[in-house]
Every structure is written in structure tokens, then in C-alpha cells.
PDB file of C-alpha atoms in Angstrom:
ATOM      1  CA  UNK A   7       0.000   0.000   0.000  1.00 44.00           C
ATOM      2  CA  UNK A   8       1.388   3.226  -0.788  1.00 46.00           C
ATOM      3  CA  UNK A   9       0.629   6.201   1.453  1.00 53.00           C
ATOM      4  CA  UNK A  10       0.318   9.618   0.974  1.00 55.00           C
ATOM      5  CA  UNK A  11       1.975  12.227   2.887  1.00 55.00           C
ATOM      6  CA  UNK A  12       1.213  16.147   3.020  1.00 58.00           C
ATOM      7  CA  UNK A  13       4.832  16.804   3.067  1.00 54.00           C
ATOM      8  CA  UNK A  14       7.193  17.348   0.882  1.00 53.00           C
ATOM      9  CA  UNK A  15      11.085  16.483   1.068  1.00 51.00           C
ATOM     10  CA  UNK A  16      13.435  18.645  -0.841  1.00 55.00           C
ATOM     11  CA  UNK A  17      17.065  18.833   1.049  1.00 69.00           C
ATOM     12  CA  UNK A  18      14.678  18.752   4.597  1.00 78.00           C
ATOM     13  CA  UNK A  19      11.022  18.199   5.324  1.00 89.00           C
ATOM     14  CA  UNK A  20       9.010  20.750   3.965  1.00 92.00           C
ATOM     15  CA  UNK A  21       5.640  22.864   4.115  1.00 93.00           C
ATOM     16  CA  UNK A  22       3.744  24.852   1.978  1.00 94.00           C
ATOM     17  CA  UNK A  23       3.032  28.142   2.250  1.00 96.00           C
ATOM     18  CA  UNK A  24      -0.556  29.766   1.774  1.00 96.00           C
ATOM     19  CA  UNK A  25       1.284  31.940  -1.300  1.00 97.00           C
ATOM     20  CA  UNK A  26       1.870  28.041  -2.731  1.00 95.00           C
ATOM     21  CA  UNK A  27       5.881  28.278  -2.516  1.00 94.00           C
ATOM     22  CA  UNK A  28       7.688  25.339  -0.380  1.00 94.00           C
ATOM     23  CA  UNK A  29       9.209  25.946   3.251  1.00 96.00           C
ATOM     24  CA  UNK A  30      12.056  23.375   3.687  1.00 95.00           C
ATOM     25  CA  UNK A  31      12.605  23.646   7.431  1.00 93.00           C
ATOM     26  CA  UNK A  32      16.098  22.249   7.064  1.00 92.00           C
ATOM     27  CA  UNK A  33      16.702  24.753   4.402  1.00 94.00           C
ATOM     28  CA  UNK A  34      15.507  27.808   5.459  1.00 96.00           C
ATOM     29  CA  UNK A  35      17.837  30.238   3.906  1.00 95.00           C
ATOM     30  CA  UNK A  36      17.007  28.383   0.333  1.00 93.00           C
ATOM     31  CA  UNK A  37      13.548  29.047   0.729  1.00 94.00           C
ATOM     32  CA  UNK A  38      11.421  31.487  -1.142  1.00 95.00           C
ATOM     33  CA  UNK A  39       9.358  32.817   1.640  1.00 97.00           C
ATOM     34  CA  UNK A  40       8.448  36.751   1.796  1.00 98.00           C
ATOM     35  CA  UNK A  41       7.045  38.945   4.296  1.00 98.00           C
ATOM     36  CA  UNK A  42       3.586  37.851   2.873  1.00 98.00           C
ATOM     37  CA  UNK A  43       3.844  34.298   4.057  1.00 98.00           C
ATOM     38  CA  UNK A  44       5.318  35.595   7.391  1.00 98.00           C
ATOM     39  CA  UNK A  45       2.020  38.231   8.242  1.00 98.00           C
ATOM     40  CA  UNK A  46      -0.347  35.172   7.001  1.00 98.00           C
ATOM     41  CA  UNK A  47       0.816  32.684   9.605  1.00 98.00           C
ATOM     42  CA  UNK A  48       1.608  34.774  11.966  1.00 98.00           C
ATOM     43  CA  UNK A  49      -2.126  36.367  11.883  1.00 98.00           C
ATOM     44  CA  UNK A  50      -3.433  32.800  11.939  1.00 98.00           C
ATOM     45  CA  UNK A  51      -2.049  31.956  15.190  1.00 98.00           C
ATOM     46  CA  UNK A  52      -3.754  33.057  18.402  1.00 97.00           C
ATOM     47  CA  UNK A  53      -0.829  33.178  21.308  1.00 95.00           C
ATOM     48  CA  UNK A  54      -0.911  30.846  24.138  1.00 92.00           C
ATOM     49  CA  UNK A  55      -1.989  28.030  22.681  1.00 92.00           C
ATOM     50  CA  UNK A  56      -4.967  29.295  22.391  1.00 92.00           C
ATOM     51  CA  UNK A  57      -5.348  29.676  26.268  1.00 91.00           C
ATOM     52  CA  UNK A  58      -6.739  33.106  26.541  1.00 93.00           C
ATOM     53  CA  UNK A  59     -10.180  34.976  26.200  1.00 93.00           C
ATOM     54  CA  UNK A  60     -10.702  35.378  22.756  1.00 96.00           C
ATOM     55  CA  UNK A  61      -8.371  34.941  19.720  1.00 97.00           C
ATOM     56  CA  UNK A  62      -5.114  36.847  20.004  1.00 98.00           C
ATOM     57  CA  UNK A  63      -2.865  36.675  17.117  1.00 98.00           C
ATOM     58  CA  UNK A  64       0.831  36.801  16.948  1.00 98.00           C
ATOM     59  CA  UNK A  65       0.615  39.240  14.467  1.00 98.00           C
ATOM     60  CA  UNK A  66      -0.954  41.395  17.104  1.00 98.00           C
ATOM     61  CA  UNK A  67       0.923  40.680  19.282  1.00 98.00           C
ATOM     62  CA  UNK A  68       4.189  41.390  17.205  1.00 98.00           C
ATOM     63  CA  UNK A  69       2.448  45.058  16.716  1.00 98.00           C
ATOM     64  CA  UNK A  70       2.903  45.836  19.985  1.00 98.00           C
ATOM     65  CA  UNK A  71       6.448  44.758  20.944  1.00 98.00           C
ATOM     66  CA  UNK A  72       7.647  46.814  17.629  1.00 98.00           C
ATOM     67  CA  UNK A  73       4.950  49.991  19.041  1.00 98.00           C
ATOM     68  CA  UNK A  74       6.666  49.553  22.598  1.00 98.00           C
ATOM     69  CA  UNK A  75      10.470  50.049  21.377  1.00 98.00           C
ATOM     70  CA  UNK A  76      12.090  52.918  20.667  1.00 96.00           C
ATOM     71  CA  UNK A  77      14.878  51.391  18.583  1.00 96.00           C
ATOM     72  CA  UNK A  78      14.860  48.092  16.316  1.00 98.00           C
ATOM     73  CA  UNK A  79      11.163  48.307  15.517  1.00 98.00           C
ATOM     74  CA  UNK A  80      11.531  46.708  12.578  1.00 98.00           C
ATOM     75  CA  UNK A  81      13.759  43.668  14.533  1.00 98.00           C
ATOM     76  CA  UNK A  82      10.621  44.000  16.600  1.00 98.00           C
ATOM     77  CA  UNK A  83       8.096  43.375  14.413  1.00 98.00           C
ATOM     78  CA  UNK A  84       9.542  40.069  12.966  1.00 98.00           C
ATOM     79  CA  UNK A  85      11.026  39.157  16.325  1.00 98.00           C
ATOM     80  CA  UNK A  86       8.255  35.793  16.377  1.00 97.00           C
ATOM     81  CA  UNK A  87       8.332  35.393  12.520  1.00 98.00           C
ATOM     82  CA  UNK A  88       9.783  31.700  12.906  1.00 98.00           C
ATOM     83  CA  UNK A  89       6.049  31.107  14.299  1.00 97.00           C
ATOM     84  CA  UNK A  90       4.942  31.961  10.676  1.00 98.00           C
ATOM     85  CA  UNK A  91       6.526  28.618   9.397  1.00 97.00           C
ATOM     86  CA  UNK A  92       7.197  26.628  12.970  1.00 96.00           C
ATOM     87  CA  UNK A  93       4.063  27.619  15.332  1.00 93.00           C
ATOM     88  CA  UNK A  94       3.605  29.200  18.354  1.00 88.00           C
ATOM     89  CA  UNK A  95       4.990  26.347  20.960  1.00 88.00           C
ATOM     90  CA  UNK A  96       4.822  27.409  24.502  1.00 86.00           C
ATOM     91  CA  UNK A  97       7.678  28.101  26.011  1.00 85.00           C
ATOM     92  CA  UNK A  98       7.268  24.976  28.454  1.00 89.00           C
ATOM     93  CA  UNK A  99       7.015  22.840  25.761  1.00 91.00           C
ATOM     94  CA  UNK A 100      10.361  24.471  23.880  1.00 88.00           C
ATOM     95  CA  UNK A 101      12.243  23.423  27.036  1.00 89.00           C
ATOM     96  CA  UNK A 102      11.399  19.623  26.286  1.00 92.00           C
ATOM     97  CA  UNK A 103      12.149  19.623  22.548  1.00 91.00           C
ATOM     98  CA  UNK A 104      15.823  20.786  21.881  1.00 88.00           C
ATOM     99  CA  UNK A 105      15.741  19.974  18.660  1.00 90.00           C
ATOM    100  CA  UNK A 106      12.793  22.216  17.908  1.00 91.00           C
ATOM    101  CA  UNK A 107      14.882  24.746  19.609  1.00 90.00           C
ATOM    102  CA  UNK A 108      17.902  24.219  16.903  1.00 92.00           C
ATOM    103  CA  UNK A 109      15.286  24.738  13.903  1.00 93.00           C
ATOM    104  CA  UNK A 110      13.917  27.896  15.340  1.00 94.00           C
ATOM    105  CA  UNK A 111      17.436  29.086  15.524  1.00 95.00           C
ATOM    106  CA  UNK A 112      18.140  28.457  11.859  1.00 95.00           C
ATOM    107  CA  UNK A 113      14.739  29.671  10.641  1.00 97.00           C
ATOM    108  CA  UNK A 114      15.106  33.136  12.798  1.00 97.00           C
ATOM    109  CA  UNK A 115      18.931  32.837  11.399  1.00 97.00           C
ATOM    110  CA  UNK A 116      17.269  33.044   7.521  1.00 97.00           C
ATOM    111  CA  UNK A 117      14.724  35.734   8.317  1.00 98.00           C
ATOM    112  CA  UNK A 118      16.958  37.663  10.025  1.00 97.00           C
ATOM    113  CA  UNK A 119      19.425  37.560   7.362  1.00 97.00           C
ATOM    114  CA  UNK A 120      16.709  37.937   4.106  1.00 97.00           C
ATOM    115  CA  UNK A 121      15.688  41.189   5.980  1.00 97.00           C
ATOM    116  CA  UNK A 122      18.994  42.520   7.092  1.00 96.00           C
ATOM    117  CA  UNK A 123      17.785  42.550  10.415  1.00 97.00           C
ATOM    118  CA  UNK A 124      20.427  43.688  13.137  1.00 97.00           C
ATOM    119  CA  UNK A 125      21.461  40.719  15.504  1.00 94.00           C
ATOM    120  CA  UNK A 126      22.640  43.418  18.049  1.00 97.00           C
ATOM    121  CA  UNK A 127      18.725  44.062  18.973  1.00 97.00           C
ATOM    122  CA  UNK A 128      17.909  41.063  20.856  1.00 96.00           C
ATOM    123  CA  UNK A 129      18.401  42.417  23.994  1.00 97.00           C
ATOM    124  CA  UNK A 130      16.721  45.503  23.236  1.00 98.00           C
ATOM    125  CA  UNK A 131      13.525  43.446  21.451  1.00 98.00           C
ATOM    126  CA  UNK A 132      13.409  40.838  24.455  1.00 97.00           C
ATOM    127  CA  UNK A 133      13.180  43.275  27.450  1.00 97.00           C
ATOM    128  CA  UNK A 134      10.269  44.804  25.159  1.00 98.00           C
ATOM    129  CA  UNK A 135       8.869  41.650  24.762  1.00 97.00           C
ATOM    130  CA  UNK A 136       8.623  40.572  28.173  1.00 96.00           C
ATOM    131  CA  UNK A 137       6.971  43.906  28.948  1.00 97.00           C
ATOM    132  CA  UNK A 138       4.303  43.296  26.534  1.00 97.00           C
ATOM    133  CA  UNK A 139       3.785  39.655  27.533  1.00 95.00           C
ATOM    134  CA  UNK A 140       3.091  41.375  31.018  1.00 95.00           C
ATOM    135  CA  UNK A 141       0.138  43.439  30.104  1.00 96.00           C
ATOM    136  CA  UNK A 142      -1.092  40.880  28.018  1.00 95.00           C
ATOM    137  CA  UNK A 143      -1.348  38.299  30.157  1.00 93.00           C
ATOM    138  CA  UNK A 144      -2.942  40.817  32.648  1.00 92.00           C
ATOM    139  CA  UNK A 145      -5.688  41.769  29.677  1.00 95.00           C
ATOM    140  CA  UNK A 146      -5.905  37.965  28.583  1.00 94.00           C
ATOM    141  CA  UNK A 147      -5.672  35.738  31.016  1.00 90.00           C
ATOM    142  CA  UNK A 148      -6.905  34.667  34.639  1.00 89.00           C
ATOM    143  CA  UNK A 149      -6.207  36.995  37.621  1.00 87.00           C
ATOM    144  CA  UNK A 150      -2.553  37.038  38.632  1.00 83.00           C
ATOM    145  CA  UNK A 151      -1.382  35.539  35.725  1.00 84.00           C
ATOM    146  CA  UNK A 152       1.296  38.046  35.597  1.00 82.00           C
ATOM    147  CA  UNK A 153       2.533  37.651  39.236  1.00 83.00           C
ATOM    148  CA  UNK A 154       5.906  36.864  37.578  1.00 85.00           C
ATOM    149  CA  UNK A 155       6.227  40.394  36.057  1.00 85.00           C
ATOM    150  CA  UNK A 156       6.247  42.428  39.421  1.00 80.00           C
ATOM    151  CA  UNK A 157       8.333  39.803  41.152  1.00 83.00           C
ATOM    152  CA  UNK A 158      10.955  40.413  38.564  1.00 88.00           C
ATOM    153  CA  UNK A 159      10.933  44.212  38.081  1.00 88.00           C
ATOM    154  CA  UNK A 160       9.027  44.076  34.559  1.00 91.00           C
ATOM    155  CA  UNK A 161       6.965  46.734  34.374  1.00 93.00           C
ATOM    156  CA  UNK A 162       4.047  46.249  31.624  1.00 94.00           C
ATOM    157  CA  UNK A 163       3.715  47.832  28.271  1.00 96.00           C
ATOM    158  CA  UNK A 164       1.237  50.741  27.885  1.00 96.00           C
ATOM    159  CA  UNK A 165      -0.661  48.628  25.148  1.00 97.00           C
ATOM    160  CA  UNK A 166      -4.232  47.943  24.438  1.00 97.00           C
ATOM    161  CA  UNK A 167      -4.946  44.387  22.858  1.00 98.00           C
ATOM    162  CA  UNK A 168      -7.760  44.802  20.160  1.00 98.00           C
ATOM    163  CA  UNK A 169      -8.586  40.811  19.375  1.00 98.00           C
ATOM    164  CA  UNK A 170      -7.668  42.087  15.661  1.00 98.00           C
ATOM    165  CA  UNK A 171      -9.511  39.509  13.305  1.00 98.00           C
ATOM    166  CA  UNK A 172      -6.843  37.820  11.021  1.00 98.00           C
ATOM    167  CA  UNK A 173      -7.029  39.645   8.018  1.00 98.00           C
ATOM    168  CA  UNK A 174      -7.330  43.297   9.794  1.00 98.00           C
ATOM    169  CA  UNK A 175      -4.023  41.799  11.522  1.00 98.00           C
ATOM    170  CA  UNK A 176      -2.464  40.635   8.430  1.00 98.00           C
ATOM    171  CA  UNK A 177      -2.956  44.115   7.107  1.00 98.00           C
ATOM    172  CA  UNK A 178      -1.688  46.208  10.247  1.00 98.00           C
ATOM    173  CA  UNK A 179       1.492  43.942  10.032  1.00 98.00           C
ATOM    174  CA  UNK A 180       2.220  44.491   5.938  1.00 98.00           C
ATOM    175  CA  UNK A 181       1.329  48.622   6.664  1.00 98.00           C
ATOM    176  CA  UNK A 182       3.700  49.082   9.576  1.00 98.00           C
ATOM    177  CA  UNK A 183       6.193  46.463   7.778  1.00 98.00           C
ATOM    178  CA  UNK A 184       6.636  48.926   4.934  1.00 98.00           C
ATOM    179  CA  UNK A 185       6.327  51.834   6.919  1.00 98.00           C
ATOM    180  CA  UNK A 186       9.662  50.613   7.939  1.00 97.00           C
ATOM    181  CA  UNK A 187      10.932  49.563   5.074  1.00 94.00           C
ATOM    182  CA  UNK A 188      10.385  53.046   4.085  1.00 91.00           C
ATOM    183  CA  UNK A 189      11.891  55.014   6.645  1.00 82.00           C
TER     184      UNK A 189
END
């Protein structure tokens, strides 16, 4: 008996992409991916696992970590954009696969270098980050989900989360992607 499969194996297993061009996911850099594909999957996927009160895209979500820095917005915005082609895994779950861990690295590796990102930003992008995750958990979530952020001296992001649908998402995430671009 013969099977089928819905993947496809080029140098790596590999996806496709709503814009019908193949992912590889051991291949990222060869792969023909575009901003496009990143703002569809990334305004497809609701954040914690889909734990919260209503649909919350990373899109959203990637909005207001690149609204909340001063510097690197652009680094900002695509700061999740692995999620576009990987998923958003909780970050409990990340700690048990370390192997997912290594292809995260290489996709974020190939986005950062198609968009000439700046690799100095992390630090900058990830204390912005955890400042948004702190008043989004506190607008998402159960009471005192965000104990961890006063323990630890983060202090939450003056954002507002909207529940964008997907495709108003999408299109906030192209618009301030080549507002960017442009500046």
C-alpha cells in the first residue's frame, strides 16, 4: 500500500506556504518565503496556545512589541516570525524539545538575514517583549497571571490588545512592515 503524505522532502522536510511556494525547514535560507507568508501565519495563530479569552494573534501581538520600542522596531516586528513557518509552541514545551529549539534558531537565522535585520537588537527586542507579555497576560488571562512580572521588576507595556480579526491583523502587520521599510 502506498501512502500519501502532506509533506514534501526537498534537502529537509518541507511545508507549503498559503502563497503556494515550499518551506524546507532544514533549508531555510534556500527558501522562497516573503514577508507575505510571514504576516499570514503569523495572523493565523492566536498566542498561548490558544489559552486566553478570545483569539489573540501573533501578528498582534508582534504590533505591539515593535509599538513599545524605541529602537529596532523593525527587529521588533519580525522578532516571532519563525512562528509563521514553525508555530507558536509554549515556552514549556520548547524546554522539552531541543531539537525544535535548533530549527527555530536556523529559521530566525534566515529571516533575520533575508531582511537585514540587526542581531545586536535582541536584547533591546526581548526586554520589550517581556513587557508586553506582562500586560497581556494581565488583559488575557486569569487573575494574577502576571505575578511573575512584578516579582521580577518588569513593568508592563502601555498597550491595548484589540482581538484584531486575522485579516485586519495581516494588514496592520504588511502597513507598519513597509512603513519601515520606508523610513
Amino acid at each position: 500500500m502506498n501512502a500519501q503524505v502532506a509533506i514534501k522532502i526537498k534537502s529537509g522536510p518541507s511545508i507549503m506556504l498559503a502563497s503556494g511556494v515550499w518551506f524546507d525547514l532544514l533549508d531555510p535560507w534556500g527558501s522562497e518565503f516573503t514577508i507575505n507568508d510571514i504576516a499570514q501565519g503569523l495572523s493565523n495563530i492566536c498566542r498561548y496556545a490558544g489559552q486566553c479569552k478570545s483569539f489573540y494573534s501573533v501578528a498582534e501581538h508582534s504590533i505591539h512589541v515593535a509599538d513599545t520600542v524605541e529602537e529596532y522596531k523593525l527587529e521588533a516586528l519580525l522578532h516571532d516570525a519563525a512562528e509563521a513557518f514553525l508555530g507558536d509552541i509554549t515556552r514549556p514545551l520548547k524546554q522539552l524539545l531541543p531539537q525544535y529549539k535548533e530549527i527555530e534558531a536556523s529559521v530566525e537565522d534566515a529571516i533575520l538575514q533575508r531582511f537585514g535585520l540587526d542581531a545586536k537588537a535582541k536584547a533591546t527586542v526581548k526586554a520589550a517583549d517581556l513587557r508586553v507579555l506582562a500586560a497581556e497576560q494581565a488583559q488575557l488571562m486569569p487573575a494574577g497571571a502576571d505575578f511573575w512580572a512584578n516579582s521580577s521588576g518588569v513593568e508592563r507595556a502601555a498597550i491595548q490588545v484589540e482581538f484584531l480579526s486575522p485579516i485586519t491583523a495581516r494588514d496592520r502587520f504588511l502597513s507598519l512592515f513597509a512603513e519601515l521599510q520606508a523610513n
